[in-house]
Short mmCIF file of C-alpha atoms in Angstrom, two decimals:
data_model
loop_
_atom_site.label_atom_id
_atom_site.label_comp_id
_atom_site.label_asym_id
_atom_site.label_seq_id
_atom_site.Cartn_x
_atom_site.Cartn_y
_atom_site.Cartn_z
CA MET E 1 92.65 92.29 42.62
CA ASP E 2 89.56 94.51 42.30
CA LEU E 3 89.23 97.49 44.66
CA GLU E 4 86.21 99.71 45.25
CA LYS E 5 85.94 102.56 47.74
CA ILE E 6 82.46 102.67 49.28
CA GLU E 7 80.71 105.18 51.56
CA LEU E 8 77.83 104.38 53.91
CA LYS E 9 76.21 105.94 56.98
CA ASN E 10 76.19 104.63 60.53
CA ARG E 11 73.15 104.81 62.83
CA LYS E 12 74.08 108.38 63.77
CA GLY E 13 74.21 109.51 60.15
CA GLN E 14 78.01 109.75 60.14
CA LYS E 15 79.98 108.87 57.03
CA ILE E 16 81.89 105.60 57.06
CA VAL E 17 84.43 104.96 54.29
CA GLY E 18 85.71 101.52 53.46
CA VAL E 19 87.37 99.58 50.65
CA LEU E 20 85.97 96.40 49.15
CA GLU E 21 88.67 94.16 47.68
CA LYS E 22 88.04 90.98 45.76
CA PRO E 23 90.59 88.20 45.34
CA GLU E 24 91.56 86.53 42.13
CA GLY E 25 89.57 83.41 41.38
CA LYS E 26 86.68 82.00 43.35
CA ILE E 27 85.48 84.03 46.35
CA LYS E 28 85.39 81.81 49.46
CA GLY E 29 83.60 84.26 51.77
CA THR E 30 83.52 87.83 53.03
CA CYS E 31 85.72 89.27 55.76
CA VAL E 32 85.01 92.58 57.54
CA VAL E 33 88.10 94.24 59.04
CA GLN E 34 88.26 96.87 61.82
CA HIS E 35 91.36 98.74 63.02
CA GLY E 36 92.17 99.85 66.56
CA TRP E 37 91.90 103.10 68.55
CA GLY E 38 93.50 106.08 66.85
CA GLY E 39 94.26 104.03 63.75
CA ASN E 40 92.80 103.67 60.28
CA ARG E 41 92.32 101.04 57.60
CA ASN E 42 95.68 101.82 55.97
CA LYS E 43 97.90 100.99 58.95
CA LEU E 44 100.41 98.35 57.94
CA THR E 45 99.34 95.96 60.70
CA VAL E 46 95.70 96.19 59.57
CA GLN E 47 96.73 95.73 55.94
CA ALA E 48 98.66 92.58 56.84
CA ILE E 49 95.66 91.17 58.70
CA LYS E 50 93.37 92.03 55.81
CA ASN E 51 95.73 90.55 53.23
CA SER E 52 95.83 87.24 55.09
CA PHE E 53 92.14 86.80 54.28
CA LEU E 54 92.39 88.29 50.77
CA GLU E 55 95.20 85.91 49.84
CA SER E 56 93.15 83.05 51.27
CA GLY E 57 90.30 83.73 48.85
CA PHE E 58 88.05 86.04 50.90
CA GLN E 59 86.76 89.34 49.65
CA THR E 60 87.42 91.97 52.31
CA PHE E 61 85.71 95.13 53.48
CA ASN E 62 88.25 97.17 55.44
CA PHE E 63 86.77 100.38 56.85
CA ASP E 64 87.72 103.49 58.80
CA THR E 65 85.85 103.65 62.09
CA THR E 66 84.26 107.03 62.85
CA ASN E 67 85.90 109.33 65.42
CA SER E 68 89.34 108.19 64.30
CA PHE E 69 92.08 109.30 61.89
CA GLY E 70 90.80 107.90 58.61
CA GLU E 71 88.35 109.17 56.01
CA SER E 72 85.20 108.53 58.03
CA GLY E 73 83.39 111.25 59.96
CA GLY E 74 83.49 112.17 63.62
CA ASP E 75 85.98 113.46 66.17
CA PHE E 76 88.68 111.36 67.86
CA GLU E 77 88.01 113.12 71.18
CA LYS E 78 84.56 111.49 71.22
CA SER E 79 85.74 107.97 70.42
CA THR E 80 84.70 105.18 72.82
CA LEU E 81 84.74 101.41 72.81
CA GLY E 82 80.96 101.40 72.61
CA LEU E 83 81.00 103.56 69.47
CA PHE E 84 83.63 101.27 67.95
CA TYR E 85 81.23 98.37 68.37
CA GLU E 86 78.25 100.30 67.01
CA ASP E 87 80.18 101.05 63.82
CA LEU E 88 81.21 97.42 63.41
CA GLU E 89 77.64 96.25 63.94
CA ASP E 90 76.32 98.81 61.45
CA VAL E 91 78.91 97.87 58.83
CA VAL E 92 78.32 94.11 59.11
CA LYS E 93 74.53 94.45 58.98
CA TRP E 94 74.90 96.71 55.94
CA ALA E 95 77.40 94.39 54.21
CA GLU E 96 75.15 91.36 54.60
CA LYS E 97 72.44 93.16 52.60
CA GLN E 98 74.68 94.06 49.64
CA GLU E 99 74.47 92.23 46.33
CA TRP E 100 78.19 91.56 46.43
CA PHE E 101 78.07 89.82 49.82
CA ILE E 102 79.07 86.15 49.74
CA GLY E 103 79.07 83.93 52.82
CA PRO E 104 80.49 82.60 55.01
CA LEU E 105 81.22 85.68 57.12
CA ALA E 106 84.62 86.20 58.74
CA LEU E 107 85.51 89.01 61.14
CA THR E 108 88.95 90.28 62.10
CA GLY E 109 90.14 93.33 64.00
CA HIS E 110 92.94 94.75 66.11
CA SER E 111 92.69 96.02 69.71
CA LYS E 112 89.35 97.86 70.02
CA GLY E 113 88.46 96.40 66.63
CA GLY E 114 89.23 92.99 68.12
CA TYR E 115 86.80 93.70 70.96
CA SER E 116 84.11 94.74 68.49
CA ILE E 117 84.27 91.60 66.39
CA LEU E 118 84.22 89.39 69.48
CA LYS E 119 81.18 91.20 70.87
CA TYR E 120 79.42 90.93 67.51
CA ALA E 121 80.06 87.19 67.43
CA GLU E 122 78.76 86.89 70.99
CA GLU E 123 75.57 88.75 70.06
CA TYR E 124 75.07 87.09 66.65
CA PRO E 125 76.90 83.74 66.85
CA LYS E 126 74.94 82.13 64.02
CA GLU E 127 76.13 84.79 61.56
CA VAL E 128 79.89 84.45 62.11
CA SER E 129 81.85 81.51 60.70
CA TYR E 130 85.45 82.61 61.37
CA LEU E 131 86.70 84.98 64.06
CA VAL E 132 90.25 86.38 64.28
CA PRO E 133 90.77 89.02 67.01
CA ILE E 134 94.28 90.46 67.18
CA ALA E 135 95.28 91.63 70.68
CA PRO E 136 91.68 92.52 71.55
CA VAL E 137 90.48 94.59 74.49
CA VAL E 138 88.91 91.92 76.71
CA SER E 139 87.43 93.78 79.66
CA GLY E 140 87.33 97.34 80.96
CA LYS E 141 87.77 96.00 84.46
CA LEU E 142 90.93 94.13 83.45
CA SER E 143 92.24 97.23 81.66
CA PHE E 144 91.78 99.35 84.78
CA GLU E 145 93.32 96.77 87.08
CA LYS E 146 96.41 96.55 84.89
CA TYR E 147 96.81 100.33 84.64
CA GLU E 148 96.35 100.80 88.38
CA LYS E 149 98.97 98.14 89.06
CA ASN E 150 101.60 99.26 86.56
CA ASN E 151 101.08 103.03 86.24
CA PRO E 152 99.06 104.26 89.25
CA GLU E 153 100.49 107.80 89.27
CA GLU E 154 99.99 108.24 85.54
CA LEU E 155 96.39 107.05 85.84
CA LYS E 156 95.76 109.40 88.78
CA LYS E 157 97.22 112.34 86.83
CA TRP E 158 95.09 111.50 83.79
CA LYS E 159 91.95 111.32 85.91
CA THR E 160 92.73 114.59 87.69
CA GLU E 161 93.57 116.54 84.53
CA GLY E 162 90.86 114.89 82.46
CA VAL E 163 92.91 114.71 79.25
CA ARG E 164 96.36 113.76 78.04
CA VAL E 165 98.00 114.52 74.71
CA ARG E 166 100.04 111.97 72.81
CA VAL E 167 101.50 111.93 69.31
CA GLY E 168 100.95 108.83 67.23
CA LYS E 169 103.62 107.22 65.08
CA GLU E 170 102.02 108.79 62.01
CA GLY E 171 102.38 112.25 63.60
CA ASN E 172 98.70 112.67 64.49
CA VAL E 173 98.05 114.52 67.75
CA ARG E 174 95.77 112.48 70.01
CA LYS E 175 93.86 114.21 72.79
CA GLU E 176 92.77 111.28 74.94
CA HIS E 177 90.08 112.09 77.48
CA TYR E 178 89.83 110.13 80.72
CA PHE E 179 86.14 109.45 80.12
CA GLN E 180 87.13 107.54 76.97
CA PHE E 181 89.19 105.13 79.06
CA GLU E 182 86.66 105.02 81.89
CA GLU E 183 83.91 104.10 79.42
CA ARG E 184 85.62 100.73 78.97
CA LEU E 185 84.19 99.71 82.34
CA ASN E 186 80.86 99.23 80.52
CA HIS E 187 82.38 96.42 78.47
CA ASP E 188 83.38 92.84 79.25
CA LEU E 189 83.59 89.92 76.82
CA ILE E 190 83.89 87.18 79.44
CA PRO E 191 80.20 86.73 80.45
CA LYS E 192 79.06 85.82 76.93
CA ALA E 193 82.23 84.08 75.71
CA LEU E 194 80.37 80.75 75.81
CA ASN E 195 78.57 81.92 72.65
CA LEU E 196 81.84 81.79 70.69
CA SER E 197 81.41 78.29 69.30
CA MET E 198 82.73 79.18 65.82
CA PRO E 199 86.44 78.73 64.99
CA VAL E 200 88.38 81.44 66.86
CA LEU E 201 92.03 82.45 66.46
CA ILE E 202 93.43 84.93 69.00
CA ILE E 203 96.87 86.43 68.32
CA VAL E 204 98.81 88.52 70.83
CA GLY E 205 102.40 89.73 71.25
CA SER E 206 104.40 88.54 74.24
CA LYS E 207 105.33 92.18 75.01
CA ASP E 208 101.83 93.62 74.68
CA ASP E 209 101.38 96.11 77.53
CA SER E 210 97.88 97.24 76.53
CA CYS E 211 95.98 94.00 76.00
CA PRO E 212 98.45 91.50 77.45
CA LEU E 213 98.70 87.76 77.15
CA GLU E 214 97.19 87.20 80.60
CA HIS E 215 94.00 88.95 79.48
CA GLN E 216 93.85 86.83 76.33
CA GLU E 217 94.32 83.67 78.37
CA ILE E 218 91.35 84.62 80.56
CA LEU E 219 89.22 85.08 77.45
CA PHE E 220 90.58 81.90 75.88
CA ARG E 221 89.61 79.82 78.90
CA ALA E 222 86.09 81.27 78.80
CA ILE E 223 85.57 80.21 75.16
CA PRO E 224 84.11 76.71 74.71
CA GLU E 225 86.51 73.86 74.01
CA GLY E 226 86.83 72.88 70.39
CA ASN E 227 87.82 75.16 67.54
CA LYS E 228 89.83 77.74 69.48
CA THR E 229 93.49 78.67 69.09
CA LEU E 230 95.73 81.15 70.93
CA GLU E 231 98.99 82.18 69.22
CA VAL E 232 101.72 84.30 70.84
CA ILE E 233 104.23 86.24 68.73
CA GLU E 234 107.40 86.42 70.79
CA GLY E 235 108.80 89.89 71.33
CA ALA E 236 105.90 91.68 69.65
CA PRO E 237 104.24 94.72 71.29
CA HIS E 238 100.58 95.67 71.01
CA SER E 239 101.02 97.48 67.69
CA PHE E 240 102.90 94.73 65.76
CA SER E 241 104.82 97.64 64.24
CA GLU E 242 107.74 95.69 62.77
CA SER E 243 107.31 94.19 59.31
CA SER E 244 108.50 90.80 60.61
CA GLU E 245 105.74 90.86 63.26
CA GLN E 246 103.14 91.75 60.65
CA GLU E 247 104.30 88.95 58.37
CA ASN E 248 104.27 86.52 61.28
CA CYS E 249 100.70 87.51 62.11
CA LYS E 250 99.69 87.15 58.47
CA SER E 251 101.25 83.70 58.20
CA LEU E 252 99.54 82.48 61.36
CA ILE E 253 96.13 83.53 60.03
CA LYS E 254 96.67 81.97 56.60
CA GLU E 255 97.86 78.68 58.10
CA TRP E 256 94.89 78.64 60.48
CA LEU E 257 92.40 79.31 57.67
CA LEU E 258 93.75 76.35 55.70
CA LYS E 259 92.27 74.08 58.37
CA TYR E 260 88.76 75.26 57.61
CA ILE E 261 88.50 76.33 53.96
CA ASP E 262 89.00 74.46 50.69
#
């Protein structure tokens, strides 16, 4: 399969780095892929999601969001859900103008990336033909309600101190500011979910504590009846960190795509 690393600029002039991969044989469309908060395009979960489209005949553009831990510019301490969406919007609009772009357009993403692709499809429903959010953030209000219910003291401490420090599985030190979490309150996918008339596949783990099944069910009910599917991977957490969970996710996407593509 052909690979090409590409650099572009977002609306703020920051560098975005992504990889364009082309499948063997006829190209059946283009899929843009976005990872989650504190991640990058090389995370195994993101690679599995991307490969599900690549192996189904789509060329893929898998990019590092700015203000994260990939090759793109920015500072993680400034990352917000709104900036995640801006990058996704900038990348898709750019991709559609490239000579290599071939429709139809598919979007897939994990967590905050899942939120971004859903919001893009709500804003530009005529552009998106296939939509696969993996454990997406659904609503800032829902996120806060869950945190206040399950970890009220931790949330209070975070708000009082303004920042908490966590170490990711890859060893990266993450300084997470309270304003980054609070900014989620500006975002909610439910009001415009009626715009999601294209085929939609939502995948979530049964043990997801960040973007749980109950949030996905609220979103699912708000999406019009028709070409929508909700799949639950039993025992999987938000990160889908086990190889078996990644393979399960990949298989679900490939089987779902077979319903719609030749």
